[in-house]
Amino acid sequence: MENILEVNDLHVSFKTHRGEVKAVRGVNLTLKKGEALAIVGESGSGKSVTTKAIMGLLPKPAGRVKSGEVLFNERDLTKLSDKQMQKLRGSEISMIFQDPMTSLNPTMTIGKQIMEGIRRHQNLSKADAKKRAIELLELVGIPNPEERVKQYPHQFSGGMRQRVVIAIALACNPKVLIADEPTTALDVTIQAQILDLMKDLQKKTNTSIVLITHDLGVVANMAQRVAVMYGGKVIETGTVDEIFYEPKHPYTWGLLSSMPRVDSKNSELLAIPGTPPDLSNPPKGCPFAARCPHAMKVCTEFMPDYSDVSDTHKTACWLQDERSPKVEPPETIQVGGDR
Amino acid sequence: MARYIAKRIVYMIITFLVVITFTFLTMKLMPGTPFKNQNRISPEQLAQLKHYYGLDQPVPIQYLHYIGNALHGDLGGSFQFGMRPVTTILAEKAPVSFDLGFEAVIIGAIFGILLGVIAGLRRGTILDYGTMFISVLGISIPSFVLAVFMQYFFGVKWQLLPLAYWKGPEYHIMPVIALAVGVVANVARFMRTEMVEVVNQDYITTARAKGISSFNVIFKHSVRNALIPVITILGPLTAAIVTGSLVIENIFAIPGIGSQFVDSIVTNDYPMIMGTTELYSALLIIMIFIVDILYGVIDPRIRLAGGE
C-alpha cells in the first residue's frame, strides 16, 4: 500500500520569552491509504504540534517548521504558500478538534459553518451546498437535520457538537482526517458513540486517519498502527498488536502499565515517576533517560538510532543494542500477554 | 422577540419619566430665579412676573401642569428668548449637534474598529504598539486641546480649512476629527483586547482548518465575535459624544444645542433646561435600547435568552 502522508525528520520550534522551545525534534511518520494511525504520548510530547504542522496551523509567528518535510501525495506541504495550503485544508486534509464546546463559532448557524468549507472548495450553489450540509448532518447521525442546520452551536449538546465538527471535517471528502483527541472532552458513553461513528465513516469513505490520543483504549478500538511520542520524538512505532503485546521501549512499558485494568490484582494506579523534559533545553541523549528505570550511561549522552524489531516495528532505545543487558518488560503489562 | 421589545419599551418610558421628575425637582432646588436684576424690581412686580410664568404655584402643581402640557407636545416657552417655544428652538439647534455627534461617532467607530483589528492581529509588533500609543494619546489629550491645535495649524497658519462656523462639508472636518479622536482611541483599545482574545479561540482554528481565506476568517469569524463587547461601549459613547460636544461647539462657533444648554442652566431658564434634558435622556435611553437589540442581532445566544 502506498503512503498518502509521510512526515520526514520534522523539526518544529516555538519562540517564547524564555527562548526557543523545540517542541518537535525529528519526527518520522507514515500514513497508508485507508489506515488509521494513532499517535500516543503524554501532554507536551509534541503530538498536537506535529499535526498542527502538517495542517499548516501552527500559531504564527511564534511557531514554525525549522526543517524536515511533510509529503502529501508527493507534495511537500511545508513548502506551500498560505494560499496553496488553504486550498488543501478542509478539502484534502481536514481536522477534528478536542473540545466541541469551543471549536464551533457561537455566532454562526451550524449550516453556515458546514457550508463555508463546501462553498470554498467545491463549485456548488448555495442551495446545493445546503443540501450537502443536510446530508452530512444525516451522515453523522444528527436527527432532524433540515431543522438543525438553521440552529446555533449553543442549541446542541457536546456529543452532537462533536458530530457537527466531524461533519465539517468530512464535508469535502478529505483523503486524510486528523483527529486531535476527538473524545477527550466528552462523556464516556458519548465517547463510544463518536468512536463508532468515526470507524463507521472511515469504512464508508475510506479516509486515512491520524488519531491523537492518550487513551490507549481508543487506540485499540480504532487504529491499526501506533506511534508513541515522547519529548518531541517518536520513540516507538508498530502495529497495534506489536505495541500492546511486544512493546520494546521502557516508556511504552510505563504508558501501558499506567493504564488502569479491571482484572488487575494490583489495585494501585501506576504512574511513571518524574516529569517530561523541558524542551526549551532538550536533553542531549534519550529524552526519557531521566525517568527510565533502565537508563544507562550512554542513554544520557547519545540519542539511540531506530532499530527494527520487525518490518513494521521500530524503536529508539539503547536496550535494543546487543551490548546492552537483557531487560524484561515489567509484569504489570505482561498480564495482557494473550492476544 | 416582540414581547421582549414591548417590555423594553415600557421600561424605557418609565426611565424617561423618572429622569423628567428628578430633573424637574432638582431644577427647582437650584438657587435663584429666572429674573435678572431681581433687586431692582418691586416685590409686586416680581409676584406679577412669577404669576405670568406660572411660578407662583406649588411645585407639585407646576410639575403636573408641565407633564400635562408635555403630553400634548408643549414644552413651554424659553424665558431667555421671549417665550419662543422650546420645541422650536430644539428642532432648530439639535440637528446641528446630532450631525456633528453622529459623524464623529461613525467615523470614530469605523477607524477605531479597523485600528483595533489590525493591532489585535499583529499583536506584539510595531503596528500594535504604534496603534496603542496613538490610542493612549487620543484618550489623554482633551478634545478641545486638539481642536485649538488644529485650528491654529489648519485654520490660521496654513489656511486649509475654515476656522469656524457650520456652513458646508469642509466646516465639518475639524470639529468632527476633534470629537472622533476620543472615540477612535476608546474603540481601538477595546477592539484590540477582544481581537487578541478571539483569535486564540478554538473556533478560529476550526475556521482556518476549513481552508477558508484569511479575510473570511478575520471578518466573518473573528471580528463579529470581537464586536459583541465593543458594541456595549458604543451606546453610551454615542450619547456622550452627541450630547457632550458642548466645548467643541463653542470653540468652532457651531450653532448647536450644547451652548444653549449651559446658558439655560445659568439663567434658570426652566423650560429650556427641561427640554434639553429630555432630549438628551431620550437619546441615551434609545441608544442603550438599540445596543441591546444589536447585541441580539450579533450574538444568537443573547437573542434567544431574551426571547424566552
PDB file of C-alpha atoms in Angstrom, chain B residues 19-142:
ATOM      1  CA  VAL B  19     -35.492  61.318  34.650  1.00  0.00           C
ATOM      2  CA  ILE B  20     -38.022  64.099  33.971  1.00  0.00           C
ATOM      3  CA  THR B  21     -39.278  64.051  37.541  1.00  0.00           C
ATOM      4  CA  PHE B  22     -35.823  64.216  39.070  1.00  0.00           C
ATOM      5  CA  THR B  23     -34.686  66.924  36.736  1.00  0.00           C
ATOM      6  CA  PHE B  24     -37.756  68.956  37.490  1.00  0.00           C
ATOM      7  CA  LEU B  25     -37.291  68.664  41.236  1.00  0.00           C
ATOM      8  CA  THR B  26     -33.543  69.335  41.311  1.00  0.00           C
ATOM      9  CA  MET B  27     -34.036  72.237  38.953  1.00  0.00           C
ATOM     10  CA  LYS B  28     -36.472  73.788  41.398  1.00  0.00           C
ATOM     11  CA  LEU B  29     -33.935  73.300  44.183  1.00  0.00           C
ATOM     12  CA  MET B  30     -31.402  75.438  42.347  1.00  0.00           C
ATOM     13  CA  PRO B  31     -30.874  78.870  43.880  1.00  0.00           C
ATOM     14  CA  GLY B  32     -32.049  81.983  42.100  1.00  0.00           C
ATOM     15  CA  THR B  33     -34.882  82.813  39.774  1.00  0.00           C
ATOM     16  CA  PRO B  34     -35.047  83.313  36.059  1.00  0.00           C
ATOM     17  CA  PHE B  35     -35.368  87.032  36.544  1.00  0.00           C
ATOM     18  CA  LYS B  36     -32.338  89.235  36.169  1.00  0.00           C
ATOM     19  CA  ASN B  37     -31.897  92.396  38.195  1.00  0.00           C
ATOM     20  CA  GLN B  38     -34.173  91.000  40.833  1.00  0.00           C
ATOM     21  CA  ASN B  39     -33.189  93.588  43.412  1.00  0.00           C
ATOM     22  CA  ARG B  40     -34.262  96.409  41.157  1.00  0.00           C
ATOM     23  CA  ILE B  41     -37.852  95.309  40.719  1.00  0.00           C
ATOM     24  CA  SER B  42     -40.502  95.676  43.370  1.00  0.00           C
ATOM     25  CA  PRO B  43     -41.992  92.653  45.141  1.00  0.00           C
ATOM     26  CA  GLU B  44     -45.296  93.331  43.390  1.00  0.00           C
ATOM     27  CA  GLN B  45     -43.639  93.248  40.007  1.00  0.00           C
ATOM     28  CA  LEU B  46     -41.840  90.048  40.933  1.00  0.00           C
ATOM     29  CA  ALA B  47     -45.089  88.469  42.054  1.00  0.00           C
ATOM     30  CA  GLN B  48     -46.678  89.531  38.820  1.00  0.00           C
ATOM     31  CA  LEU B  49     -43.842  88.071  36.781  1.00  0.00           C
ATOM     32  CA  LYS B  50     -43.972  84.846  38.766  1.00  0.00           C
ATOM     33  CA  HIS B  51     -47.678  84.644  38.183  1.00  0.00           C
ATOM     34  CA  TYR B  52     -47.227  85.318  34.493  1.00  0.00           C
ATOM     35  CA  TYR B  53     -44.792  82.426  34.127  1.00  0.00           C
ATOM     36  CA  GLY B  54     -46.814  80.200  36.436  1.00  0.00           C
ATOM     37  CA  LEU B  55     -44.032  80.031  39.016  1.00  0.00           C
ATOM     38  CA  ASP B  56     -46.206  81.117  41.944  1.00  0.00           C
ATOM     39  CA  GLN B  57     -47.913  77.788  42.235  1.00  0.00           C
ATOM     40  CA  PRO B  58     -46.658  74.951  44.470  1.00  0.00           C
ATOM     41  CA  VAL B  59     -44.010  72.744  42.817  1.00  0.00           C
ATOM     42  CA  PRO B  60     -46.231  69.607  42.561  1.00  0.00           C
ATOM     43  CA  ILE B  61     -48.889  71.605  40.725  1.00  0.00           C
ATOM     44  CA  GLN B  62     -46.242  73.099  38.440  1.00  0.00           C
ATOM     45  CA  TYR B  63     -44.953  69.587  37.829  1.00  0.00           C
ATOM     46  CA  LEU B  64     -48.365  68.182  36.921  1.00  0.00           C
ATOM     47  CA  HIS B  65     -49.006  71.184  34.756  1.00  0.00           C
ATOM     48  CA  TYR B  66     -45.735  70.642  32.978  1.00  0.00           C
ATOM     49  CA  ILE B  67     -46.348  66.923  32.402  1.00  0.00           C
ATOM     50  CA  GLY B  68     -49.859  67.654  31.183  1.00  0.00           C
ATOM     51  CA  ASN B  69     -48.596  70.131  28.616  1.00  0.00           C
ATOM     52  CA  ALA B  70     -45.654  67.925  27.665  1.00  0.00           C
ATOM     53  CA  LEU B  71     -48.054  65.110  26.800  1.00  0.00           C
ATOM     54  CA  HIS B  72     -49.574  67.461  24.241  1.00  0.00           C
ATOM     55  CA  GLY B  73     -46.140  68.173  22.855  1.00  0.00           C
ATOM     56  CA  ASP B  74     -45.925  71.585  24.505  1.00  0.00           C
ATOM     57  CA  LEU B  75     -42.671  72.023  26.433  1.00  0.00           C
ATOM     58  CA  GLY B  76     -43.342  75.636  27.238  1.00  0.00           C
ATOM     59  CA  GLY B  77     -41.561  78.745  26.098  1.00  0.00           C
ATOM     60  CA  SER B  78     -37.951  79.682  26.723  1.00  0.00           C
ATOM     61  CA  PHE B  79     -37.593  82.501  29.247  1.00  0.00           C
ATOM     62  CA  GLN B  80     -34.444  83.773  27.547  1.00  0.00           C
ATOM     63  CA  PHE B  81     -35.963  84.049  24.124  1.00  0.00           C
ATOM     64  CA  GLY B  82     -39.201  85.831  24.808  1.00  0.00           C
ATOM     65  CA  MET B  83     -41.242  82.668  25.328  1.00  0.00           C
ATOM     66  CA  ARG B  84     -40.260  81.199  21.994  1.00  0.00           C
ATOM     67  CA  PRO B  85     -41.409  77.558  22.144  1.00  0.00           C
ATOM     68  CA  VAL B  86     -38.683  75.230  23.439  1.00  0.00           C
ATOM     69  CA  THR B  87     -39.625  72.630  20.843  1.00  0.00           C
ATOM     70  CA  THR B  88     -38.959  75.124  18.061  1.00  0.00           C
ATOM     71  CA  ILE B  89     -35.555  76.038  19.466  1.00  0.00           C
ATOM     72  CA  LEU B  90     -34.612  72.376  19.891  1.00  0.00           C
ATOM     73  CA  ALA B  91     -35.825  71.473  16.421  1.00  0.00           C
ATOM     74  CA  GLU B  92     -33.658  74.228  15.049  1.00  0.00           C
ATOM     75  CA  LYS B  93     -30.461  73.609  17.011  1.00  0.00           C
ATOM     76  CA  ALA B  94     -30.450  69.909  17.859  1.00  0.00           C
ATOM     77  CA  PRO B  95     -29.951  68.669  14.266  1.00  0.00           C
ATOM     78  CA  VAL B  96     -26.636  70.509  14.099  1.00  0.00           C
ATOM     79  CA  SER B  97     -25.390  68.887  17.296  1.00  0.00           C
ATOM     80  CA  PHE B  98     -26.655  65.487  16.200  1.00  0.00           C
ATOM     81  CA  ASP B  99     -24.966  65.862  12.837  1.00  0.00           C
ATOM     82  CA  LEU B 100     -21.674  66.659  14.462  1.00  0.00           C
ATOM     83  CA  GLY B 101     -22.019  63.934  17.096  1.00  0.00           C
ATOM     84  CA  PHE B 102     -23.091  61.109  14.818  1.00  0.00           C
ATOM     85  CA  GLU B 103     -20.499  61.942  12.205  1.00  0.00           C
ATOM     86  CA  ALA B 104     -17.840  61.810  14.915  1.00  0.00           C
ATOM     87  CA  VAL B 105     -19.137  58.544  16.335  1.00  0.00           C
ATOM     88  CA  ILE B 106     -19.499  56.784  12.985  1.00  0.00           C
ATOM     89  CA  ILE B 107     -16.083  57.861  11.747  1.00  0.00           C
ATOM     90  CA  GLY B 108     -14.562  57.166  15.160  1.00  0.00           C
ATOM     91  CA  ALA B 109     -16.109  53.704  15.386  1.00  0.00           C
ATOM     92  CA  ILE B 110     -15.037  52.687  11.886  1.00  0.00           C
ATOM     93  CA  PHE B 111     -11.434  53.786  12.367  1.00  0.00           C
ATOM     94  CA  GLY B 112     -11.362  52.510  15.932  1.00  0.00           C
ATOM     95  CA  ILE B 113     -12.544  49.067  14.883  1.00  0.00           C
ATOM     96  CA  LEU B 114     -10.081  48.928  11.989  1.00  0.00           C
ATOM     97  CA  LEU B 115      -7.144  50.009  14.133  1.00  0.00           C
ATOM     98  CA  GLY B 116      -8.181  47.602  16.895  1.00  0.00           C
ATOM     99  CA  VAL B 117      -8.427  44.714  14.448  1.00  0.00           C
ATOM    100  CA  ILE B 118      -5.006  45.458  12.982  1.00  0.00           C
ATOM    101  CA  ALA B 119      -3.400  45.860  16.394  1.00  0.00           C
ATOM    102  CA  GLY B 120      -5.043  42.684  17.654  1.00  0.00           C
ATOM    103  CA  LEU B 121      -3.976  40.637  14.656  1.00  0.00           C
ATOM    104  CA  ARG B 122      -0.424  41.974  14.672  1.00  0.00           C
ATOM    105  CA  ARG B 123      -0.077  41.685  18.391  1.00  0.00           C
ATOM    106  CA  GLY B 124       3.364  42.475  19.756  1.00  0.00           C
ATOM    107  CA  THR B 125       4.576  44.135  16.561  1.00  0.00           C
ATOM    108  CA  ILE B 126       5.376  47.773  15.876  1.00  0.00           C
ATOM    109  CA  LEU B 127       1.911  48.170  14.340  1.00  0.00           C
ATOM    110  CA  ASP B 128       0.357  47.073  17.607  1.00  0.00           C
ATOM    111  CA  TYR B 129       2.496  49.294  19.814  1.00  0.00           C
ATOM    112  CA  GLY B 130       2.069  52.223  17.433  1.00  0.00           C
ATOM    113  CA  THR B 131      -1.703  51.898  17.405  1.00  0.00           C
ATOM    114  CA  MET B 132      -1.893  51.606  21.156  1.00  0.00           C
ATOM    115  CA  PHE B 133       0.411  54.593  21.618  1.00  0.00           C
ATOM    116  CA  ILE B 134      -1.826  56.717  19.428  1.00  0.00           C
ATOM    117  CA  SER B 135      -4.820  55.371  21.292  1.00  0.00           C
ATOM    118  CA  VAL B 136      -3.444  56.384  24.679  1.00  0.00           C
ATOM    119  CA  LEU B 137      -2.685  59.821  23.271  1.00  0.00           C
ATOM    120  CA  GLY B 138      -6.226  60.034  21.917  1.00  0.00           C
ATOM    121  CA  ILE B 139      -7.686  59.220  25.311  1.00  0.00           C
ATOM    122  CA  SER B 140      -5.435  61.547  27.261  1.00  0.00           C
ATOM    123  CA  ILE B 141      -5.497  64.626  25.051  1.00  0.00           C
ATOM    124  CA  PRO B 142      -8.721  66.571  25.667  1.00  0.00           C
TER     125      PRO B 142
END
